[in-house]
mmCIF file of C-alpha atoms and ligand atoms in Angstrom:
data_model
loop_
_atom_site.group_PDB
_atom_site.id
_atom_site.type_symbol
_atom_site.label_atom_id
_atom_site.label_comp_id
_atom_site.label_asym_id
_atom_site.label_seq_id
_atom_site.Cartn_x
_atom_site.Cartn_y
_atom_site.Cartn_z
ATOM 1 C CA MET O 1 0.001 0.005 0.027
ATOM 2 C CA ALA O 2 2.855 2.381 0.793
ATOM 3 C CA LEU O 3 4.235 1.701 -2.737
ATOM 4 C CA ALA O 4 0.847 2.286 -4.341
ATOM 5 C CA ARG O 5 0.552 5.524 -2.393
ATOM 6 C CA ARG O 6 4.004 6.724 -3.562
ATOM 7 C CA LEU O 7 3.258 5.778 -7.202
ATOM 8 C CA LEU O 8 -0.066 7.602 -7.165
ATOM 9 C CA LEU O 9 1.459 10.684 -5.590
ATOM 10 C CA ALA O 10 4.208 10.609 -8.258
ATOM 11 C CA ALA O 11 1.458 10.270 -10.916
ATOM 12 C CA SER O 12 -0.263 13.314 -9.473
ATOM 13 C CA ARG O 13 2.811 15.396 -10.448
ATOM 14 C CA SER O 14 2.966 14.202 -14.055
ATOM 15 C CA ALA O 15 1.616 16.650 -16.612
ATOM 16 C CA TRP O 16 2.215 13.986 -19.325
ATOM 17 C CA LEU O 17 -0.012 11.416 -17.538
ATOM 18 C CA ALA O 18 -2.624 14.080 -16.975
ATOM 19 C CA ARG O 19 -2.706 14.781 -20.732
ATOM 20 C CA GLN O 20 -2.921 11.096 -21.553
ATOM 21 C CA LEU O 21 -5.614 10.131 -19.090
ATOM 22 C CA ARG O 22 -7.858 13.164 -18.482
ATOM 23 C CA GLN O 23 -10.072 12.544 -21.489
ATOM 24 C CA ARG O 24 -10.449 8.816 -20.933
ATOM 25 C CA ALA O 25 -14.083 7.972 -20.353
ATOM 26 C CA PHE O 26 -13.460 5.370 -17.671
ATOM 27 C CA LEU O 27 -11.476 7.848 -15.561
ATOM 28 C CA ARG O 28 -14.042 10.596 -16.098
ATOM 29 C CA ARG O 29 -16.763 8.191 -14.906
ATOM 30 C CA ALA O 30 -14.701 7.147 -11.851
ATOM 31 C CA VAL O 31 -13.873 10.759 -10.769
ATOM 32 C CA ARG O 32 -17.651 11.547 -10.640
ATOM 33 C CA ARG O 33 -17.767 9.927 -7.255
ATOM 34 C CA PHE O 34 -15.757 12.818 -5.798
ATOM 35 C CA LEU O 35 -16.693 15.591 -8.247
ATOM 36 C CA PRO O 36 -20.317 16.537 -8.937
ATOM 37 C CA GLY O 37 -19.143 18.079 -12.260
ATOM 38 C CA GLU O 38 -16.589 20.257 -13.910
ATOM 39 C CA GLU O 39 -18.766 23.400 -14.076
ATOM 40 C CA PRO O 40 -19.416 25.703 -11.045
ATOM 41 C CA GLU O 41 -23.180 25.181 -11.609
ATOM 42 C CA ALA O 42 -22.747 21.519 -10.627
ATOM 43 C CA ALA O 43 -20.924 22.504 -7.409
ATOM 44 C CA LEU O 44 -23.533 25.127 -6.562
ATOM 45 C CA ALA O 45 -26.348 22.612 -7.196
ATOM 46 C CA ALA O 46 -24.541 20.086 -4.934
ATOM 47 C CA ALA O 47 -24.174 22.771 -2.235
ATOM 48 C CA ALA O 48 -27.905 23.552 -2.425
ATOM 49 C CA GLY O 49 -28.711 19.824 -2.099
ATOM 50 C CA LEU O 50 -26.448 19.449 0.883
ATOM 51 C CA SER O 51 -28.008 22.469 2.658
ATOM 52 C CA GLN O 52 -31.360 20.649 2.529
ATOM 53 C CA VAL O 53 -30.002 17.899 4.761
ATOM 54 C CA GLY O 54 -28.302 20.298 7.195
ATOM 55 C CA LEU O 55 -24.818 20.270 5.650
ATOM 56 C CA GLY O 56 -22.809 23.349 4.780
ATOM 57 C CA ALA O 57 -20.491 23.528 1.790
ATOM 58 C CA VAL O 58 -17.053 24.816 0.884
ATOM 59 C CA LEU O 59 -16.331 25.302 -2.840
ATOM 60 C CA THR O 60 -13.025 25.065 -4.607
ATOM 61 C CA GLN O 61 -12.065 25.295 -8.283
ATOM 62 C CA LEU O 62 -9.363 22.700 -8.978
ATOM 63 C CA GLY O 63 -5.999 23.864 -10.158
ATOM 64 C CA GLU O 64 -2.622 24.787 -8.732
ATOM 65 C CA GLN O 65 0.766 26.273 -9.568
ATOM 66 C CA VAL O 66 -0.345 28.511 -12.431
ATOM 67 C CA ALA O 67 2.544 29.774 -14.534
ATOM 68 C CA LEU O 68 0.999 32.970 -16.001
ATOM 69 C CA GLU O 69 -0.335 36.073 -14.257
ATOM 70 C CA ALA O 70 -3.322 36.087 -16.636
ATOM 71 C CA GLU O 71 -4.317 32.595 -15.400
ATOM 72 C CA ALA O 72 -4.206 33.740 -11.769
ATOM 73 C CA GLN O 73 -6.281 36.800 -12.654
ATOM 74 C CA ALA O 74 -8.874 34.611 -14.371
ATOM 75 C CA VAL O 75 -9.124 32.445 -11.229
ATOM 76 C CA ARG O 76 -9.563 35.535 -9.048
ATOM 77 C CA ASP O 77 -12.311 36.928 -11.314
ATOM 78 C CA HIS O 78 -14.011 33.564 -11.337
ATOM 79 C CA TYR O 79 -14.110 33.487 -7.513
ATOM 80 C CA PHE O 80 -15.531 37.008 -7.384
ATOM 81 C CA GLU O 81 -18.356 35.918 -9.679
ATOM 82 C CA LEU O 82 -18.851 32.713 -7.710
ATOM 83 C CA LEU O 83 -19.223 34.701 -4.460
ATOM 84 C CA ASP O 84 -21.888 36.821 -6.133
ATOM 85 C CA ARG O 85 -23.753 33.669 -7.002
ATOM 86 C CA VAL O 86 -23.364 32.329 -3.503
ATOM 87 C CA ARG O 87 -24.909 35.571 -2.169
ATOM 88 C CA GLU O 88 -27.717 35.561 -4.757
ATOM 89 C CA GLY O 89 -28.628 31.983 -3.798
ATOM 90 C CA ALA O 90 -28.280 32.762 -0.058
ATOM 91 C CA LEU O 91 -26.263 29.537 0.057
ATOM 92 C CA GLY O 92 -23.810 30.441 2.807
ATOM 93 C CA ALA O 93 -21.227 28.312 0.958
ATOM 94 C CA GLU O 94 -17.621 29.140 1.734
ATOM 95 C CA LEU O 95 -14.559 29.109 -0.576
ATOM 96 C CA SER O 96 -11.269 27.354 -0.305
ATOM 97 C CA ILE O 97 -8.428 28.643 -2.457
ATOM 98 C CA LYS O 98 -4.935 27.579 -3.364
ATOM 99 C CA LEU O 99 -2.421 30.425 -3.292
ATOM 100 C CA THR O 100 -0.375 28.954 -6.182
ATOM 101 C CA GLN O 101 -3.543 29.091 -8.305
ATOM 102 C CA LEU O 102 -3.886 32.789 -7.429
ATOM 103 C CA GLY O 103 -0.367 33.625 -8.540
ATOM 104 C CA LEU O 104 1.837 33.094 -5.451
ATOM 105 C CA ASP O 105 4.662 32.025 -7.786
ATOM 106 C CA THR O 106 4.075 34.630 -10.476
ATOM 107 C CA ASP O 107 3.240 37.874 -8.602
ATOM 108 C CA ARG O 108 3.236 37.539 -4.818
ATOM 109 C CA ALA O 109 2.096 41.068 -4.128
ATOM 110 C CA ALA O 110 -0.859 40.789 -6.419
ATOM 111 C CA CYS O 111 -1.717 37.410 -4.895
ATOM 112 C CA ALA O 112 -1.795 38.976 -1.363
ATOM 113 C CA ARG O 113 -3.969 41.853 -2.602
ATOM 114 C CA ASP O 114 -6.377 39.512 -4.353
ATOM 115 C CA VAL O 115 -6.695 37.197 -1.319
ATOM 116 C CA ALA O 116 -7.532 40.160 0.917
ATOM 117 C CA ALA O 117 -10.052 41.495 -1.630
ATOM 118 C CA LEU O 118 -11.684 38.016 -2.008
ATOM 119 C CA ALA O 119 -11.902 37.666 1.796
ATOM 120 C CA ARG O 120 -13.704 41.041 2.034
ATOM 121 C CA HIS O 121 -16.022 40.112 -0.838
ATOM 122 C CA ALA O 122 -16.692 36.742 0.864
ATOM 123 C CA ALA O 123 -17.699 38.542 4.110
ATOM 124 C CA ARG O 124 -20.135 40.741 2.147
ATOM 125 C CA ALA O 125 -21.596 37.598 0.494
ATOM 126 C CA GLY O 126 -22.184 35.855 3.880
ATOM 127 C CA SER O 127 -19.306 33.507 2.968
ATOM 128 C CA PHE O 128 -15.783 32.902 4.229
ATOM 129 C CA LEU O 129 -12.381 32.373 2.668
ATOM 130 C CA TRP O 130 -10.123 29.407 3.473
ATOM 131 C CA ILE O 131 -6.541 29.044 2.328
ATOM 132 C CA ASP O 132 -5.495 25.500 1.457
ATOM 133 C CA MET O 133 -2.037 24.271 2.433
ATOM 134 C CA GLU O 134 -0.016 22.884 -0.432
ATOM 135 C CA GLU O 135 3.423 21.166 -0.542
ATOM 136 C CA SER O 136 5.793 21.880 2.323
ATOM 137 C CA ARG O 137 7.901 24.380 0.340
ATOM 138 C CA TYR O 138 4.848 26.616 0.322
ATOM 139 C CA VAL O 139 4.171 26.578 4.085
ATOM 140 C CA ASP O 140 6.360 29.584 4.906
ATOM 141 C CA PRO O 141 5.123 31.692 1.936
ATOM 142 C CA THR O 142 1.499 30.729 2.784
ATOM 143 C CA LEU O 143 1.809 31.657 6.456
ATOM 144 C CA ALA O 144 3.607 34.919 5.607
ATOM 145 C CA LEU O 145 0.837 35.884 3.214
ATOM 146 C CA LEU O 146 -1.803 34.856 5.782
ATOM 147 C CA ARG O 147 -0.212 37.245 8.303
ATOM 148 C CA GLU O 148 -0.291 40.103 5.830
ATOM 149 C CA VAL O 149 -3.949 39.490 4.998
ATOM 150 C CA LEU O 150 -4.926 39.283 8.671
ATOM 151 C CA ALA O 151 -2.969 42.479 9.417
ATOM 152 C CA ALA O 152 -4.952 44.231 6.631
ATOM 153 C CA GLY O 153 -8.212 43.329 8.388
ATOM 154 C CA PRO O 154 -10.252 40.587 6.772
ATOM 155 C CA ARG O 155 -10.841 37.331 8.593
ATOM 156 C CA VAL O 156 -9.584 34.239 6.792
ATOM 157 C CA GLY O 157 -8.919 30.616 7.643
ATOM 158 C CA VAL O 158 -5.895 28.467 6.919
ATOM 159 C CA CYS O 159 -5.300 24.765 6.619
ATOM 160 C CA LEU O 160 -2.553 23.148 8.761
ATOM 161 C CA GLN O 161 -1.225 19.642 8.022
ATOM 162 C CA ALA O 162 -0.660 17.308 10.972
ATOM 163 C CA TYR O 163 1.891 15.237 9.046
ATOM 164 C CA LEU O 164 4.416 18.115 9.111
ATOM 165 C CA ARG O 165 6.841 18.025 12.017
ATOM 166 C CA ARG O 166 6.709 21.822 12.183
ATOM 167 C CA THR O 167 2.943 22.143 12.614
ATOM 168 C CA PRO O 168 2.804 22.262 16.432
ATOM 169 C CA ALA O 169 5.179 25.275 16.355
ATOM 170 C CA ASP O 170 3.180 26.910 13.547
ATOM 171 C CA LEU O 171 -0.015 26.495 15.521
ATOM 172 C CA GLU O 172 1.541 28.166 18.594
ATOM 173 C CA ALA O 173 2.780 31.044 16.473
ATOM 174 C CA LEU O 174 -0.669 31.556 14.935
ATOM 175 C CA TRP O 175 -2.650 31.709 18.161
ATOM 176 C CA PRO O 176 -2.138 35.471 18.759
ATOM 177 C CA LEU O 177 -3.385 36.244 15.227
ATOM 178 C CA GLY O 178 -6.632 34.261 15.684
ATOM 179 C CA PRO O 179 -7.182 32.836 12.199
ATOM 180 C CA ALA O 180 -9.728 30.091 11.712
ATOM 181 C CA ILE O 181 -7.780 26.823 11.507
ATOM 182 C CA ARG O 182 -8.661 23.752 9.498
ATOM 183 C CA LEU O 183 -6.597 20.793 10.651
ATOM 184 C CA VAL O 184 -6.004 17.978 8.129
ATOM 185 C CA LYS O 185 -3.576 15.088 7.976
ATOM 186 C CA GLY O 186 -1.817 16.201 4.787
ATOM 187 C CA ALA O 187 -2.082 14.954 1.199
ATOM 188 C CA TYR O 188 1.341 15.412 -0.486
ATOM 189 C CA ASN O 189 4.450 13.297 -0.920
ATOM 190 C CA GLU O 190 6.830 14.771 1.617
ATOM 191 C CA PRO O 191 10.306 13.621 2.717
ATOM 192 C CA ALA O 192 10.715 12.060 6.190
ATOM 193 C CA ALA O 193 12.805 15.027 7.245
ATOM 194 C CA VAL O 194 9.772 17.280 7.115
ATOM 195 C CA ALA O 195 6.750 14.938 7.536
ATOM 196 C CA TRP O 196 5.982 11.896 9.720
ATOM 197 C CA PRO O 197 6.393 8.950 7.300
ATOM 198 C CA ARG O 198 4.249 6.454 9.288
ATOM 199 C CA LYS O 199 0.501 6.733 9.309
ATOM 200 C CA ARG O 200 0.250 5.973 13.011
ATOM 201 C CA ASP O 201 2.554 8.891 13.799
ATOM 202 C CA VAL O 202 0.454 11.199 11.620
ATOM 203 C CA ASP O 203 -2.708 10.016 13.431
ATOM 204 C CA ARG O 204 -1.051 10.641 16.801
ATOM 205 C CA ALA O 205 0.136 14.093 15.733
ATOM 206 C CA TYR O 206 -3.399 14.887 14.513
ATOM 207 C CA ALA O 207 -4.972 13.775 17.817
ATOM 208 C CA GLU O 208 -2.490 15.936 19.802
ATOM 209 C CA LEU O 209 -3.058 19.005 17.623
ATOM 210 C CA ALA O 210 -6.833 18.505 17.750
ATOM 211 C CA ALA O 211 -6.711 18.419 21.562
ATOM 212 C CA ARG O 212 -4.761 21.677 21.617
ATOM 213 C CA LEU O 213 -7.212 23.307 19.202
ATOM 214 C CA LEU O 214 -10.179 22.254 21.326
ATOM 215 C CA GLU O 215 -8.555 23.507 24.526
ATOM 216 C CA HIS O 216 -7.070 26.754 23.309
ATOM 217 C CA THR O 217 -9.107 28.156 20.410
ATOM 218 C CA PRO O 218 -10.560 31.417 21.702
ATOM 219 C CA GLN O 219 -14.323 31.798 21.676
ATOM 220 C CA GLY O 220 -15.582 33.082 18.354
ATOM 221 C CA VAL O 221 -12.596 31.678 16.377
ATOM 222 C CA ARG O 222 -13.331 28.672 14.244
ATOM 223 C CA ALA O 223 -11.641 25.333 14.881
ATOM 224 C CA VAL O 224 -12.266 22.913 12.030
ATOM 225 C CA PHE O 225 -11.320 19.271 11.780
ATOM 226 C CA GLY O 226 -10.971 18.198 8.146
ATOM 227 C CA THR O 227 -10.986 14.431 8.328
ATOM 228 C CA HIS O 228 -12.960 11.289 7.519
ATOM 229 C CA ASP O 229 -11.264 9.331 10.312
ATOM 230 C CA LEU O 230 -14.191 8.200 12.454
ATOM 231 C CA HIS O 231 -11.988 7.215 15.405
ATOM 232 C CA LEU O 232 -10.511 10.683 15.497
ATOM 233 C CA ILE O 233 -13.907 12.303 15.139
ATOM 234 C CA ALA O 234 -15.274 10.250 18.017
ATOM 235 C CA ARG O 235 -12.283 11.250 20.145
ATOM 236 C CA ILE O 236 -12.708 14.955 19.240
ATOM 237 C CA ARG O 237 -16.396 14.856 20.106
ATOM 238 C CA ALA O 238 -15.676 13.150 23.458
ATOM 239 C CA GLN O 239 -13.010 15.679 24.304
ATOM 240 C CA ALA O 240 -15.282 18.589 23.321
ATOM 241 C CA ALA O 241 -18.013 17.184 25.573
ATOM 242 C CA ALA O 242 -15.540 16.723 28.472
ATOM 243 C CA LEU O 243 -14.527 20.368 28.037
ATOM 244 C CA ALA O 244 -18.274 21.332 28.028
ATOM 245 C CA LEU O 245 -17.820 23.116 24.657
ATOM 246 C CA ALA O 246 -20.980 24.342 22.925
ATOM 247 C CA PRO O 247 -21.970 22.262 19.862
ATOM 248 C CA GLY O 248 -20.973 25.139 17.570
ATOM 249 C CA ALA O 249 -17.480 25.528 19.071
ATOM 250 C CA TYR O 250 -15.903 23.290 16.440
ATOM 251 C CA GLU O 251 -16.751 21.869 13.019
ATOM 252 C CA ILE O 252 -16.091 18.737 10.998
ATOM 253 C CA HIS O 253 -15.313 19.224 7.301
ATOM 254 C CA MET O 254 -15.195 16.283 4.846
ATOM 255 C CA LEU O 255 -14.785 15.890 1.091
ATOM 256 C CA TYR O 256 -17.679 15.443 -1.280
ATOM 257 C CA GLY O 257 -18.322 11.776 -1.956
ATOM 258 C CA ILE O 258 -16.424 10.395 1.063
ATOM 259 C CA ARG O 259 -18.360 9.099 4.078
ATOM 260 C CA ALA O 260 -21.564 10.793 2.835
ATOM 261 C CA ASN O 261 -23.762 8.795 5.227
ATOM 262 C CA GLU O 262 -21.598 9.735 8.239
ATOM 263 C CA GLN O 263 -21.717 13.379 7.204
ATOM 264 C CA ARG O 264 -25.502 13.320 7.412
ATOM 265 C CA ALA O 265 -25.499 11.318 10.658
ATOM 266 C CA LEU O 266 -23.091 13.810 12.327
ATOM 267 C CA ALA O 267 -25.280 16.734 11.245
ATOM 268 C CA ARG O 268 -28.378 14.967 12.632
ATOM 269 C CA GLU O 269 -26.552 14.542 15.916
ATOM 270 C CA GLY O 270 -25.980 18.264 16.139
ATOM 271 C CA CYS O 271 -22.407 18.578 14.816
ATOM 272 C CA ARG O 272 -21.585 21.434 12.470
ATOM 273 C CA VAL O 273 -20.539 19.769 9.239
ATOM 274 C CA ARG O 274 -19.390 21.203 5.966
ATOM 275 C CA VAL O 275 -18.533 19.347 2.749
ATOM 276 C CA LEU O 276 -15.704 20.506 0.484
ATOM 277 C CA ILE O 277 -16.933 20.368 -3.116
ATOM 278 C CA SER O 278 -14.372 20.531 -5.906
ATOM 279 C CA TYR O 279 -15.113 21.354 -9.502
ATOM 280 C CA GLY O 280 -13.206 22.298 -12.661
ATOM 281 C CA SER O 281 -11.338 20.583 -15.383
ATOM 282 C CA ALA O 282 -7.927 20.347 -13.670
ATOM 283 C CA TRP O 283 -8.894 17.337 -11.628
ATOM 284 C CA PHE O 284 -6.158 14.887 -12.518
ATOM 285 C CA PRO O 285 -3.501 15.667 -9.823
ATOM 286 C CA TRP O 286 -6.196 16.158 -7.215
ATOM 287 C CA TYR O 287 -7.860 12.830 -8.089
ATOM 288 C CA MET O 288 -4.543 10.994 -7.902
ATOM 289 C CA ARG O 289 -4.158 12.394 -4.352
ATOM 290 C CA ARG O 290 -7.642 11.078 -3.468
ATOM 291 C CA LEU O 291 -6.669 7.645 -4.778
ATOM 292 C CA ALA O 292 -3.397 7.753 -2.843
ATOM 293 C CA GLU O 293 -5.305 8.356 0.385
ATOM 294 C CA ARG O 294 -7.070 5.102 -0.167
ATOM 295 C CA PRO O 295 -5.462 2.956 -2.853
ATOM 296 C CA ALA O 296 -8.487 0.535 -2.564
ATOM 297 C CA ASN O 297 -10.269 3.302 -4.574
ATOM 298 C CA LEU O 298 -8.319 1.978 -7.605
ATOM 299 C CA TRP O 299 -10.815 -0.929 -7.764
ATOM 300 C CA PHE O 300 -13.480 1.703 -8.317
ATOM 301 C CA VAL O 301 -11.458 3.025 -11.281
ATOM 302 C CA LEU O 302 -10.999 -0.488 -12.665
ATOM 303 C CA ARG O 303 -14.702 -1.262 -12.311
ATOM 304 C CA ASN O 304 -15.364 1.729 -14.635
ATOM 305 C CA LEU O 305 -13.149 0.185 -17.247
ATOM 306 C CA VAL O 306 -15.734 -2.511 -17.974
HETATM 307 C C1 LIG X 401 -12.197 19.533 4.236
HETATM 308 C C2 LIG X 401 -10.832 19.029 3.846
HETATM 309 C C3 LIG X 401 -9.860 19.939 3.415
HETATM 310 C C4 LIG X 401 -8.593 19.487 3.056
HETATM 311 N N1 LIG X 401 -7.650 20.409 2.708
HETATM 312 C C5 LIG X 401 -6.356 19.997 2.512
HETATM 313 C C6 LIG X 401 -5.318 20.927 2.298
HETATM 314 O O1 LIG X 401 -5.531 22.138 2.194
HETATM 315 N N2 LIG X 401 -4.028 20.437 2.168
HETATM 316 C C7 LIG X 401 -3.753 19.099 2.256
HETATM 317 O O2 LIG X 401 -2.584 18.727 2.174
HETATM 318 N N3 LIG X 401 -4.752 18.198 2.429
HETATM 319 C C8 LIG X 401 -6.018 18.590 2.571
HETATM 320 N N4 LIG X 401 -7.028 17.648 2.767
HETATM 321 C C9 LIG X 401 -6.746 16.207 2.590
HETATM 322 C C10 LIG X 401 -6.191 15.609 3.872
HETATM 323 O O3 LIG X 401 -4.848 16.044 4.103
HETATM 324 C C11 LIG X 401 -6.175 14.057 3.815
HETATM 325 O O4 LIG X 401 -5.365 13.661 2.734
HETATM 326 C C12 LIG X 401 -7.574 13.445 3.667
HETATM 327 O O5 LIG X 401 -8.509 14.082 4.391
HETATM 328 C C13 LIG X 401 -7.489 11.940 4.113
HETATM 329 O O6 LIG X 401 -7.178 11.872 5.441
HETATM 330 P P1 LIG X 401 -8.268 11.493 6.598
HETATM 331 O O7 LIG X 401 -8.076 12.530 7.704
HETATM 332 O O8 LIG X 401 -9.594 11.379 6.066
HETATM 333 O O9 LIG X 401 -7.679 10.160 7.259
HETATM 334 P P2 LIG X 401 -7.334 8.750 6.647
HETATM 335 O O10 LIG X 401 -6.718 7.978 7.803
HETATM 336 O O11 LIG X 401 -6.554 8.937 5.407
HETATM 337 O O12 LIG X 401 -8.738 8.127 6.268
HETATM 338 C C14 LIG X 401 -9.691 7.750 7.248
HETATM 339 C C15 LIG X 401 -10.755 6.972 6.553
HETATM 340 O O13 LIG X 401 -11.534 7.845 5.671
HETATM 341 C C16 LIG X 401 -11.843 7.208 4.464
HETATM 342 N N5 LIG X 401 -11.103 7.925 3.409
HETATM 343 C C17 LIG X 401 -10.108 8.823 3.503
HETATM 344 N N6 LIG X 401 -9.728 9.269 2.283
HETATM 345 C C18 LIG X 401 -10.526 8.590 1.420
HETATM 346 C C19 LIG X 401 -10.603 8.627 -0.006
HETATM 347 N N7 LIG X 401 -9.772 9.398 -0.746
HETATM 348 N N8 LIG X 401 -11.497 7.815 -0.608
HETATM 349 C C20 LIG X 401 -12.323 7.009 0.118
HETATM 350 N N9 LIG X 401 -12.284 6.985 1.469
HETATM 351 C C21 LIG X 401 -11.364 7.732 2.100
HETATM 352 C C22 LIG X 401 -11.319 5.787 4.578
HETATM 353 O O14 LIG X 401 -12.375 5.015 5.086
HETATM 354 C C23 LIG X 401 -10.257 5.876 5.601
HETATM 355 O O15 LIG X 401 -9.984 4.686 6.280
HETATM 356 C C24 LIG X 401 -8.299 18.069 3.117
HETATM 357 C C25 LIG X 401 -9.264 17.222 3.587
HETATM 358 C C26 LIG X 401 -10.522 17.639 3.945
HETATM 359 C C27 LIG X 401 -11.510 16.657 4.448
#
């Protein structure tokens, strides 16, 4: 399984493979499990459907590491329009963005301005802006940009990855700034020097960070647990109850198409749950990462071959 995971993560970085496979019908059918459609309309419709069963949504257009400023500007403009549609539909859906898709590598200053402007627009639309965390070389630039945006005023959230050895220190450093935090395990292929290589160490790191978030997140600041790990979720809920935290004091976020029944069950039991819905045509690297998280998903791809 570790080998399958490494191969899939290597595949996620291959532009050649993406070109070869993206148009194959069997793969397009298989990816539908995690992606309601490539168009934003499909994501908005999925968000509306989820809201009817008590689930919130977070929307993200797939894509990362754009090479041209014009591409980053197109992504920014797309998100402005999407926020208008979220407001018109009174959907309350939030956005999650990747800084490298908004030009972090091409024009950092413009990227920071655009993120701050999107965060303000999100607030006006009754929405909220989350910043994804990408590969480890982007952690310092991401946190530096986050600090700038927070200093300029708008509230934003950031994802932290439990598999990184540095994350406990990053969390401590972020407390005084009070950003919303979404804790995840981490989805990229990282060297052992920077990330825990064994799953059980990642799970332990996640549990420790989750406990700190529950104990120390100030009132009014959002603590989000982005995971499908039901053992961890049970532990988080038990700890929250032991700390007598109000039901809205923390949230569980999951990905569209994963543990859909549990998402509904948690919402019925009073948990705040949001579902991250991806859309867009650049799904190949992202889908390889979803397969790497659970190589058994490959059977699902193979079933779509026949
Ligand atoms: C809301 C949200 C936002 C995220 N944002 C980021 C980000 O910004 N940066 C980043 O690096 N990562 C991000 N991730 C991905 C994350 O890092 C993990 O790779 C992913 O969530 C799988 O880990 P897990 O916590 O579910 O635990 P795991 O131990 O991997 O999985 C627990 C169980 O969940 C189920 N499961 C998990 N993944 C899958 C799958 N792909 N298909 C089917 N079943 C599955 C399986 O039953 C598995 O046994 C995000 C995840 C979520 C839910």
